[in-house]
Coordinates of C-alpha atoms in Angstrom, one line a residue:
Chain A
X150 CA 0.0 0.0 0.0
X151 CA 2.6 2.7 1.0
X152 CA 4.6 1.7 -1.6
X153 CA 1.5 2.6 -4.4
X154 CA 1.2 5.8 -2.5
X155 CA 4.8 6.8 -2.9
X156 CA 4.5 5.5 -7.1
X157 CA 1.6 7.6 -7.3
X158 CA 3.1 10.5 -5.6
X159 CA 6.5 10.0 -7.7
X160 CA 4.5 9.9 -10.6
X161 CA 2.5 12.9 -10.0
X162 CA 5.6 15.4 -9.5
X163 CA 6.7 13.8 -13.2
X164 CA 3.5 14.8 -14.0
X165 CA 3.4 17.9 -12.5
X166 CA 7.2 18.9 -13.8
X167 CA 6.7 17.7 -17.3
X168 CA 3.5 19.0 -18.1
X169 CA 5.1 22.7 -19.4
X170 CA 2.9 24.8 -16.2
X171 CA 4.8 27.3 -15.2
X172 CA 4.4 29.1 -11.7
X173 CA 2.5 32.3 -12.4
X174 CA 3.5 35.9 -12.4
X175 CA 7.7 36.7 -11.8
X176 CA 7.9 33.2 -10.1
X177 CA 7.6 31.4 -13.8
X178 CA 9.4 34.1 -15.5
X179 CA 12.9 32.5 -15.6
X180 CA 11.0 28.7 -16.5
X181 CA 8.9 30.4 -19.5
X182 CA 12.7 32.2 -20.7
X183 CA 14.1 28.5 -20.3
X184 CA 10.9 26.8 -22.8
X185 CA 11.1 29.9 -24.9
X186 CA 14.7 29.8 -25.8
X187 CA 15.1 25.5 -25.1
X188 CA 17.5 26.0 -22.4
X189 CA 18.5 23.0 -20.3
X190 CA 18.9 23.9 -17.4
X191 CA 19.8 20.7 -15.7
X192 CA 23.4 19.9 -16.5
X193 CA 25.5 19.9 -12.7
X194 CA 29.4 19.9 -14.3
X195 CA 30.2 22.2 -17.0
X196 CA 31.2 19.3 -19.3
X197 CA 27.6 18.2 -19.2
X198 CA 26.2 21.6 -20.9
X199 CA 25.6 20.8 -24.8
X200 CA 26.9 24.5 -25.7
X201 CA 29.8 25.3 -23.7
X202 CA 32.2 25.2 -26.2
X203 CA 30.3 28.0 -27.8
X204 CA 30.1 29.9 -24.6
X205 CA 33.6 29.5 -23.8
X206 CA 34.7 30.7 -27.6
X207 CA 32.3 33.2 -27.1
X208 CA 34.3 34.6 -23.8
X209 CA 37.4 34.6 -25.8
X210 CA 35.7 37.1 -28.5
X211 CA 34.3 39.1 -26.1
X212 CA 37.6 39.8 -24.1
X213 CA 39.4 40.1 -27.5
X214 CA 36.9 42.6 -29.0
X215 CA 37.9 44.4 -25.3
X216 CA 41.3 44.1 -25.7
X217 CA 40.8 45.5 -29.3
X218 CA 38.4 48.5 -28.0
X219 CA 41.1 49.5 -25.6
X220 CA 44.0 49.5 -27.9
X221 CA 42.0 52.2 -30.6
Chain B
X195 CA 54.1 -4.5 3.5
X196 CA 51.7 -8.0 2.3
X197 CA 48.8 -5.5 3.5
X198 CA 49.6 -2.9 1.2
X199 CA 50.2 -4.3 -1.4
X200 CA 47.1 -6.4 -1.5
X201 CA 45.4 -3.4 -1.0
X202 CA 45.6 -2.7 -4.6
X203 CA 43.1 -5.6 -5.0
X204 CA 41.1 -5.9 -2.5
X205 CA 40.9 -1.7 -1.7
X206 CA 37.4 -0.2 -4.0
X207 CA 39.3 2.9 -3.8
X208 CA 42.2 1.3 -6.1
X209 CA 39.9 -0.6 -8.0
X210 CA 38.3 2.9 -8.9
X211 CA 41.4 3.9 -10.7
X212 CA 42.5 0.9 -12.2
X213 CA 38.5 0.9 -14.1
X214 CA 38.8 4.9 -14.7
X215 CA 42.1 4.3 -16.1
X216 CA 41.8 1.2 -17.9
X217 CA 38.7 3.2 -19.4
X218 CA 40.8 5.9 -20.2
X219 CA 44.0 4.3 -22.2
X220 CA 40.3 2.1 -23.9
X221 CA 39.0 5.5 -25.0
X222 CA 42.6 6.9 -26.1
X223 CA 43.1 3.9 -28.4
X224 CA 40.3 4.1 -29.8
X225 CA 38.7 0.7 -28.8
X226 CA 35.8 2.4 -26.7
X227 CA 32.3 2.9 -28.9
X228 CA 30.4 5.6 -28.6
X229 CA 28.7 4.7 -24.7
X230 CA 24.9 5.0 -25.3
X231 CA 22.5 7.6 -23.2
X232 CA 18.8 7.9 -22.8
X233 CA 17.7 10.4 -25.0
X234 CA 15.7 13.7 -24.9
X235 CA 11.9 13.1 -25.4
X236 CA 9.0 15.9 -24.9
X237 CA 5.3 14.4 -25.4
X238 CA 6.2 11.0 -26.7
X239 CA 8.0 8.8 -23.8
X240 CA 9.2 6.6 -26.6
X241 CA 11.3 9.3 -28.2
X242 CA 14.3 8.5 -25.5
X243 CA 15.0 5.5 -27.0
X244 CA 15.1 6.4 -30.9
X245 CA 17.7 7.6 -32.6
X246 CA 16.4 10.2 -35.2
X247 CA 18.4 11.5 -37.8
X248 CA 16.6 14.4 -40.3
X249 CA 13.7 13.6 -38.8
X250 CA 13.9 9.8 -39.6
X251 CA 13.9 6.9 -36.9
X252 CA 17.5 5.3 -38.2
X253 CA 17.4 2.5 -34.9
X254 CA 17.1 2.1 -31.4
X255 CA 19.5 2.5 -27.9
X256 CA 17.8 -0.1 -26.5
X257 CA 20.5 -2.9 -27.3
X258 CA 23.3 -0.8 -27.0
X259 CA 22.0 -0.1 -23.5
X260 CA 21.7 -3.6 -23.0
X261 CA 25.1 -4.0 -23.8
X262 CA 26.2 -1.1 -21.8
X263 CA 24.5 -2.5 -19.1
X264 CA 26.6 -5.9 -19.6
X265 CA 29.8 -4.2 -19.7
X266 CA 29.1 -2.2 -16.9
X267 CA 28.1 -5.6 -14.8
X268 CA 30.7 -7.6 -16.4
X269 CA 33.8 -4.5 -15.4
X270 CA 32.4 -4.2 -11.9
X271 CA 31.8 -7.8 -10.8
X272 CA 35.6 -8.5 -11.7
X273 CA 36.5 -5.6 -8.6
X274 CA 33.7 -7.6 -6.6
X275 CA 35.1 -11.0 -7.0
X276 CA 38.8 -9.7 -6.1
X277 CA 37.2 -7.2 -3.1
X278 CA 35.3 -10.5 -2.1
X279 CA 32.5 -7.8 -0.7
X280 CA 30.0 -9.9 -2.5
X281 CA 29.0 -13.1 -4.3
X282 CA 29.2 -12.3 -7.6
X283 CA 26.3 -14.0 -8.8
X284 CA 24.1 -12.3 -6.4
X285 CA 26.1 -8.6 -7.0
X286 CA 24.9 -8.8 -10.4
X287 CA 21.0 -9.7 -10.0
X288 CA 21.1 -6.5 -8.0
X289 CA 23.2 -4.2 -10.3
X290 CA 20.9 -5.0 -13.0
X291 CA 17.8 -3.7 -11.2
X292 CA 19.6 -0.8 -10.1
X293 CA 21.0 0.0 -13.3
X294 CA 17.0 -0.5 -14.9
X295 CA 16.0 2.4 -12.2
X296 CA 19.4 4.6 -14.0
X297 CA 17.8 4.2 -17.1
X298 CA 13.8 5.5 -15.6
X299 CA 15.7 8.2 -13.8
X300 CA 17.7 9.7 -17.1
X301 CA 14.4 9.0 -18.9
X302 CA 12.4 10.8 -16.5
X303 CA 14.9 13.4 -16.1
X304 CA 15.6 13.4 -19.9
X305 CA 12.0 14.5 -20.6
X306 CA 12.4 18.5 -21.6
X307 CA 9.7 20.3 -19.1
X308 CA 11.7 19.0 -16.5
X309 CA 15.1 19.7 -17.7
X310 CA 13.7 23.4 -18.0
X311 CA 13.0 23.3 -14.0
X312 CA 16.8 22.0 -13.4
X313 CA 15.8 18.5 -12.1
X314 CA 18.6 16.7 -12.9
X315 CA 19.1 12.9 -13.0
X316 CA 20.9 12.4 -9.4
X317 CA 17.5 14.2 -7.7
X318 CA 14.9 11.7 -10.1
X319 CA 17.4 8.2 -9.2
X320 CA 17.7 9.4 -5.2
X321 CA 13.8 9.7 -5.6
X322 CA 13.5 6.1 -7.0
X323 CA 15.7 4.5 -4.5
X324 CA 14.3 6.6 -1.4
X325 CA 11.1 5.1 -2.8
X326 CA 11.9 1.3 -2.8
X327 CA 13.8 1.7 0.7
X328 CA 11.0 3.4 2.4
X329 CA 8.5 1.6 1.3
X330 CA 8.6 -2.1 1.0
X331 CA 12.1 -1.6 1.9
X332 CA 15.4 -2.8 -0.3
X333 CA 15.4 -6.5 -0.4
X334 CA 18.9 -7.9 0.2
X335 CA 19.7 -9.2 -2.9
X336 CA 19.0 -5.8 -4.1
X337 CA 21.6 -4.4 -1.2
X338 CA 23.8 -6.8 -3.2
X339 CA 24.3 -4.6 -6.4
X340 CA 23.9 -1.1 -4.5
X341 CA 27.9 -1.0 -4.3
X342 CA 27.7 2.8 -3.8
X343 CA 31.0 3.5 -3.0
X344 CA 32.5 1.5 -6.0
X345 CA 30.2 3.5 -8.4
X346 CA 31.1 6.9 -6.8
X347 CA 35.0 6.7 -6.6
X348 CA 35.0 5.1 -10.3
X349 CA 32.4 7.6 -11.5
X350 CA 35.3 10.6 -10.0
X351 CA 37.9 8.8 -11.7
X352 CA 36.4 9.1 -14.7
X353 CA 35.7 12.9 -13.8
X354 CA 38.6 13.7 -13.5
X355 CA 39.5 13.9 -17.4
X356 CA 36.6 16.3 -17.6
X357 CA 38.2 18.7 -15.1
X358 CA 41.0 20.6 -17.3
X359 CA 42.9 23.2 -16.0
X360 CA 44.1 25.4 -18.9
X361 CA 40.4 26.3 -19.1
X362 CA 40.9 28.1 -15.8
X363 CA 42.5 31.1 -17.9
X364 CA 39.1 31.0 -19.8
X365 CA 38.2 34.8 -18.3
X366 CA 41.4 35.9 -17.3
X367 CA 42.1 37.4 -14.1
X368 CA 38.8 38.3 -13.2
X369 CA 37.2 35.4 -13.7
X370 CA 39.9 33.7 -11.6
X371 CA 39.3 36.3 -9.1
X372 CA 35.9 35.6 -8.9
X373 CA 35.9 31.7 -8.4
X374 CA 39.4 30.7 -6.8
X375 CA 39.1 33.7 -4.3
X376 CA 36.1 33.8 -3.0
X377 CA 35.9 29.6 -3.2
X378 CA 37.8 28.6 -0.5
X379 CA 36.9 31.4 1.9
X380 CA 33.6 30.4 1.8
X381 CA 34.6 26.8 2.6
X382 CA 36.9 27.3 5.4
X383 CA 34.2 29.9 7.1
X384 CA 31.2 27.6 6.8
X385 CA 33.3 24.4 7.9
X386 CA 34.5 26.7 10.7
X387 CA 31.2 27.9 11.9
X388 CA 29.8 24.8 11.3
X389 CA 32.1 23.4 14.0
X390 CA 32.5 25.8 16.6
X391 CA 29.2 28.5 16.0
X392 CA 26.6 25.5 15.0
X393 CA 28.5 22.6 17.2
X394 CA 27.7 20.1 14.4
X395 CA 29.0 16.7 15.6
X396 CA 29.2 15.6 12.2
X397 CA 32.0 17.3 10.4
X398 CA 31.5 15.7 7.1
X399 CA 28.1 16.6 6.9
X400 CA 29.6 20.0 7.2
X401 CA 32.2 20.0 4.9
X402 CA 30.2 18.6 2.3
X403 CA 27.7 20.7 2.5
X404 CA 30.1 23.8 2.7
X405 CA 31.6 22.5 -0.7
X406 CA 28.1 21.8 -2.5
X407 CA 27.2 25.5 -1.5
X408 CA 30.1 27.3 -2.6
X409 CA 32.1 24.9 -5.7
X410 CA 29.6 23.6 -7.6
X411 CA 26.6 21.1 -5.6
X412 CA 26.0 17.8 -6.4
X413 CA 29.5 17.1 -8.4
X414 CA 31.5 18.6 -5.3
X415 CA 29.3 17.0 -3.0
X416 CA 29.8 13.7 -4.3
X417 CA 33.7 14.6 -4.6
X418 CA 34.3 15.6 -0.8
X419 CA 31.5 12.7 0.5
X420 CA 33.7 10.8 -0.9
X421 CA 37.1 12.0 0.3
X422 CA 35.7 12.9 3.7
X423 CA 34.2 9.0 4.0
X424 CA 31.1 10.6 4.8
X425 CA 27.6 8.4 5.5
X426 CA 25.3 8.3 2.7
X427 CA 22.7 9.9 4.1
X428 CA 24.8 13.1 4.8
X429 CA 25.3 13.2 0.8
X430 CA 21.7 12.8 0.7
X431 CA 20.7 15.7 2.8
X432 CA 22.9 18.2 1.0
X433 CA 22.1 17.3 -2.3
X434 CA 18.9 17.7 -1.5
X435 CA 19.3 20.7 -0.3
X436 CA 21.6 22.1 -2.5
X437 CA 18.5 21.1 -5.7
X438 CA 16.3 22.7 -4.2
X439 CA 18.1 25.8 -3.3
X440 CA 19.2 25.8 -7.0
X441 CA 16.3 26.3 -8.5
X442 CA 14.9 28.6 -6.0
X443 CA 18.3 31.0 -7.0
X444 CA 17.8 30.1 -10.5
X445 CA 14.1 31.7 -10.3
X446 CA 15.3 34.8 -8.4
X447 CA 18.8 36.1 -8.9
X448 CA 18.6 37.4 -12.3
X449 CA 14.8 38.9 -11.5
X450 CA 16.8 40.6 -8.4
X451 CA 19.4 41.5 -10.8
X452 CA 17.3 43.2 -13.0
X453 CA 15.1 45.1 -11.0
X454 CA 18.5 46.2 -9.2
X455 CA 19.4 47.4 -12.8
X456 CA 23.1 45.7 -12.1
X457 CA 25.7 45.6 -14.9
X458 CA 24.9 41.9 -16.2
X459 CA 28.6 41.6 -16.9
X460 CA 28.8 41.8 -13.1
X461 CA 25.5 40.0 -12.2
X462 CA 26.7 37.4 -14.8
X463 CA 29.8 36.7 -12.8
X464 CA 27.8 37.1 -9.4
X465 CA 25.1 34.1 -10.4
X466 CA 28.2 32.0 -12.1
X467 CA 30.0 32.3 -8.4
X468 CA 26.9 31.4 -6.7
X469 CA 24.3 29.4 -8.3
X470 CA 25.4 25.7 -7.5
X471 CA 24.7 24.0 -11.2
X472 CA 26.3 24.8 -14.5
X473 CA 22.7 24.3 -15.9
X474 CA 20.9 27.0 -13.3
X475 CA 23.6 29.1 -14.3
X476 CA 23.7 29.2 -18.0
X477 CA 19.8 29.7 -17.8
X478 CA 19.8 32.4 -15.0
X479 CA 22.6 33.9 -17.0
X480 CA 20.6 34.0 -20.2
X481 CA 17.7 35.8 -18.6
X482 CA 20.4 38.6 -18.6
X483 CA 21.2 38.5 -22.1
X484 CA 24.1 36.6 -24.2
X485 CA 27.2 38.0 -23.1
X486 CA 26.2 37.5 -19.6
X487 CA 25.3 33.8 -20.4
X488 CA 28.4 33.7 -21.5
X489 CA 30.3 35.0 -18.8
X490 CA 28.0 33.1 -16.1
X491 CA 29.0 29.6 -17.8
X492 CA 32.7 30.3 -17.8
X493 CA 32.9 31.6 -13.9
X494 CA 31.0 29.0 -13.0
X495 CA 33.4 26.2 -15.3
X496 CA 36.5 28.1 -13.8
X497 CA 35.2 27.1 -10.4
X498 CA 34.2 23.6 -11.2
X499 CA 37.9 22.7 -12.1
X500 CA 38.6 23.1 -8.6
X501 CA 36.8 20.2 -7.7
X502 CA 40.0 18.2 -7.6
X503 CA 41.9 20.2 -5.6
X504 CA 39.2 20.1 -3.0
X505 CA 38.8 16.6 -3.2
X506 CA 42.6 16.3 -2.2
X507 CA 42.8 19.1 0.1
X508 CA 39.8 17.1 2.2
X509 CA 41.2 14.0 2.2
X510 CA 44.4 15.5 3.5
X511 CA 42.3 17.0 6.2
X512 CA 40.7 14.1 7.0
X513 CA 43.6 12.1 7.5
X514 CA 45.5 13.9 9.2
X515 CA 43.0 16.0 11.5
X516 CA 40.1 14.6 11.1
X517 CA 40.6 10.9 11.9
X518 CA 43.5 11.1 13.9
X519 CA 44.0 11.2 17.5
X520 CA 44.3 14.4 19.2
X521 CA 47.9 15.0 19.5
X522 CA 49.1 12.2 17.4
X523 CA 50.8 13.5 14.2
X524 CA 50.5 10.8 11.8
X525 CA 54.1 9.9 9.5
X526 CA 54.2 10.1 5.7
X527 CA 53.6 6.5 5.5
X528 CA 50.3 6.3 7.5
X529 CA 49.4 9.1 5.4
X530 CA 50.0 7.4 2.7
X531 CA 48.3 4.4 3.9
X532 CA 44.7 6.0 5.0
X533 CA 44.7 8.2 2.3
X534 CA 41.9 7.6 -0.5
X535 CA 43.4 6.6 -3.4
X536 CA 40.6 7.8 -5.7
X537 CA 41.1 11.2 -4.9
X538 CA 44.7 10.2 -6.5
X539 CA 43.3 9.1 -9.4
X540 CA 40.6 11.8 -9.5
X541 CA 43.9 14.2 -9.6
X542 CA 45.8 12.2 -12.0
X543 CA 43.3 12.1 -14.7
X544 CA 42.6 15.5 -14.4
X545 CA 46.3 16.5 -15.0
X546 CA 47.0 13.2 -17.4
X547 CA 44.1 15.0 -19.6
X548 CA 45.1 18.7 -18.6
X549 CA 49.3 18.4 -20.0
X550 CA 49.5 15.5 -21.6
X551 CA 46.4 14.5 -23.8
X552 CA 45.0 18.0 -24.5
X553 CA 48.8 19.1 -25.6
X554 CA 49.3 15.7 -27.8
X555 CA 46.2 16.9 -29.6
X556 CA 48.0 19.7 -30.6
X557 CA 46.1 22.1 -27.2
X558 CA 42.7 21.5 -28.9
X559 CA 40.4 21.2 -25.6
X560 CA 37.6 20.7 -28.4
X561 CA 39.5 17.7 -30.0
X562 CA 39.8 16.0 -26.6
X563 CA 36.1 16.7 -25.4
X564 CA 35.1 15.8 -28.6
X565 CA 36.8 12.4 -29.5
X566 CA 37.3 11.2 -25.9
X567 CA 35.0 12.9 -23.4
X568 CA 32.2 13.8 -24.6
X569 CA 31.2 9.8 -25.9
X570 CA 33.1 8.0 -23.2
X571 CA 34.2 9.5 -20.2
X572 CA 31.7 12.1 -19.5
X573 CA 28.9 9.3 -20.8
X574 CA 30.2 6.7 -18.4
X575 CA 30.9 8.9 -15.7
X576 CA 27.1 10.2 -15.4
X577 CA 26.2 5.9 -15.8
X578 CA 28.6 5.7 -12.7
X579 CA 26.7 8.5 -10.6
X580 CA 23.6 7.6 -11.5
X581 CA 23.8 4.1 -10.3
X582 CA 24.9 5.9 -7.3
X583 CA 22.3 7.9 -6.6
X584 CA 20.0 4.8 -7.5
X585 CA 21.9 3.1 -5.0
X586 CA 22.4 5.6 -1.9
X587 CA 18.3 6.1 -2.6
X588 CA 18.0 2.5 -2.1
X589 CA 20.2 2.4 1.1
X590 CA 18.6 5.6 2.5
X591 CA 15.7 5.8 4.9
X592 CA 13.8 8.8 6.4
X593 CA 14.3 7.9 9.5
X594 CA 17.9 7.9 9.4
X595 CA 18.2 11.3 7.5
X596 CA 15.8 12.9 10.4
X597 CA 18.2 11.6 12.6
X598 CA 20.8 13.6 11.0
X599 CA 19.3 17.4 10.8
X600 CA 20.8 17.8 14.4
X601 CA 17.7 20.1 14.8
X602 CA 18.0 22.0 11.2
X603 CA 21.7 23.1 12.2
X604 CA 22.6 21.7 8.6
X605 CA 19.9 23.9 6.8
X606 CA 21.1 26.8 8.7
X607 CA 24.7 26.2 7.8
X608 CA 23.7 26.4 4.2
X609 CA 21.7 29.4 4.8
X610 CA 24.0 31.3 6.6
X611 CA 26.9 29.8 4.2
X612 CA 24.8 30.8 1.1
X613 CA 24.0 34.4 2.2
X614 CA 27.7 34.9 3.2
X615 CA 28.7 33.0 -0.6
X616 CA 26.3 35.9 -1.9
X617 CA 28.2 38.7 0.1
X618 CA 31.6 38.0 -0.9
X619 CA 31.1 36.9 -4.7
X620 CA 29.4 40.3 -5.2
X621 CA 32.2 42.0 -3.7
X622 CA 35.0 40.1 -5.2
X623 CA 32.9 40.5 -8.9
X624 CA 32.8 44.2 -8.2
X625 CA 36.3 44.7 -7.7
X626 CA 37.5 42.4 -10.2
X627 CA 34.8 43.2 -13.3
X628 CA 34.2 47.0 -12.0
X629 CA 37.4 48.5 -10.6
X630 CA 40.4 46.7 -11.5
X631 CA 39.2 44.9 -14.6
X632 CA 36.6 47.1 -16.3
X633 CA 37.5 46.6 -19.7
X634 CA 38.2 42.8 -19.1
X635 CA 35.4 41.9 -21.6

């Protein structure tokens, strides 16, 4: 018995967390960013993030167009 | 002398490295496939076991997971036979029931609604354990294959090549400012007023949760657990803390930032110095626009890479301080002796990667992640955490992890810790982005 309780339970927060309802107002504002742009937010190590080599090229630029802003 | 050297045998903590590093020279020759995942899926549940290409079903994961799945069994069960923990017959009933609840929990946390709230895959597999365990309870021929310790020290083996520290240099002196600064200050003051403000009688409790609040959560949690030989059910309690309080920051920092009207340069380095999860941080760092995204991710990378050095630093710490008599100094060799061997390994990897293999690519970091890490290592490594989540879930009970709060003192640790991890980053990101580095990007 408790342990059809705890599935149901289980199953309702994947439920709940899939489903694409965000919390309303501000609260949901960073959630409805993340479905907007497909952002997931769930990697823990950098390694895991699918883009980083893009974000980490993209530091590069950005402190090279510095670097070239300060020498004109 | 016989002790020692049939340690590397019958010790988990060797046969950690000698699996991470016969992995590694597997993967470097070339004679490691690509190691199969669960895939994404949003309405159809089916979808994480496809492969599409243009829009085409080309074939399925489910035998290569199969086969994963044998490997995995086959690799362990040799360190079990020599560690003699277990039969090996009844190890591997277990292991393949705990590696089926991996697989639900990267399918649930695969699913793309929930990878938009941040619930990562060790959160769903400690759910499904804690479930079993609490319920109708872990049967002991499940116990069998919930070798969590094995799993853990292989899976930060394995980690290790993922940690490279050229890419400290990423941001330049700010950014190193920002996370190898402000990093171990805020683990030396929440260990110390854990200990003498809070009186918390377990100190690895403390220390892992001071390193989940101020490296990076779960992937330093599991680093220091480990080194510190902490009980499962303090990793437990602060990674479920540090999820939770992850997604609450994720939600609010950059709304706070915003209606502060901060630089998002400098908010951008704040939430990468704070937020505990690359993931949080790239999307919190996003809500600020694309440079900030940017600068969020690489802060937050710079400050991952100091995982190992925590890892050893701790199990120094331990072995000398910790677990040692008061007043007893213990001698190189007794050092030597107590002294996890993983965290070696951990270390070695990470430098092995860091000057020999990235530099024999010809310093192409993209080479190496691609061809190596990204379809082995880092694959493999998230197998081996997974199961141990699956497993510490399964070994966990709510009783025990009550018994543990020492009347919330750990919750107010990472409060405290947090608010003081706020403080300081957004000082430190000031000065460095502000005043001494304005034009640093």
């Amino acid at each position: 018995m408790k342990f059809f309780v705890g599935l149901m339970l289980l199953t309702g927060m994947v439920l709940f967390f899939s489903s694409g309802i965000t919390p309303p107002g501000i609260c949901g504002e960073v959630l409805r960013h993340n479905q907007a742009n497909n952002i997931d937010a769930s990697p823990l190590l950098y390694s895991e993030c699918d883009h980083m080599a893009e974000l980490e090229a993209g530091v590069l630029r950005l402190r090279e167009e510095a670097r070239e802003r300060l020498e004109r | 002398m016989s002790n020692s050297i049939s340690s590397l045998w019958k010790n988990e903590d060797w046969w950690a490295v000698w699996f991470g590093f016969a992995i590694f020279i597997a993967a470097l020759l070339g004679w490691v496939p690509k190691i199969p995942k669960v895939g994404k899926w949003s309405a159809n549940p089916v979808d994480a076991f496809v492969i599409i290409k243009d829009g085409i079903i080309t074939g399925n994961v489910l035998v290569p997971l199969l086969l994963l799945m044998i490997f995995l069994g086959i690799l362990t069960a040799i360190g079990i036979h020599f560690m003699k923990v277990q039969k090996v017959g009844r190890y591997l009933i277990g292991f393949i029931v705990i590696f089926i609840l991996a697989t639900v929990s990267y399918w649930i946390a695969h699913q793309t609604n929930i990878e938009y709230w941040g619930l990562s895959y060790a959160m769903w597999a400690l759910l499904v354990g804690l479930l079993v365990s609490n319920t109708i309870g872990t049967p002991k021929w499940l116990k069998a294959g919930a070798q969590t310790e094995l799993f853990i020290k292989t899976g930060l083996v394995l980690m290790g090549a993922e940690i490279l520290f050229k890419k400290i240099l990423t941001l330049g002196m700010p950014g190193l400012m920002v996370a190898w600064i402000v990093t171990p200050v805020v683990v030396i003051f929440m260990y110390i007023f854990a200990i003498r403000v809070l009186k918390m009688k377990n100190k690895a409790l403390a220390i892992i949760i001071a390193a989940a609040t101020s490296v990076c959560g779960v992937s330093a949690a599991i680093a220091t657990a480990a080194a510190a030989c902490a009980k499962k059910e303090d990793l437990t309690l602060a990674v479920g803390m540090t999820l939770i309080f992850t997604v609450a920051m994720m939600f609010f920092m950059p709304l706070g930032i915003q209606f502060v009207g901060m630089n998002p340069i400098l908010g951008a380095a704040w939430m990468g110095g704070t937020i505990d999860s690359t993931g949080a941080v790239v999307a919190a760092g996003s809500m600020l626009g694309p440079d900030a995204e940017k600068v969020a991710a690489v802060v937050k990378m710079i400050q991952n890479i100091l995982i190992g050095l925590l890892a050893f630093c701790v199990a120094l710490y331990w072995v000398t301080k910790v677990e040692c008599e008061e007043g007893h100094k213990p001698n190189a060799m007794e050092i030597w002796y107590r002294f996890p061997k993983f965290v070696i390994g951990f270390v070695g990897a990470s430098l092995l990667f860091s000057f020999v293999v990235v530099p024999a690519t010809g310093g192409d970091f993209n080479v190496v992640e691609a061809s190596y890490i990204n379809p082995v290592t880092k694959t493999l490594r998230g197998w081996f955490f997974c199961l141990a989540f699956a497993s510490i879930g399964l070994e966990s009970n709510f009783r025990d992890l009550a018994s543990r709060m020492e009347g919330g003192k750990p919750m107010v640790l990472y409060v405290v810790g947090q608010t003081f991890n706020l403080i300081l980053t957004l000082a430190v990101a000031y000065l460095a982005f502000m005043v001494l580095f304005p034009n640093a990007v």
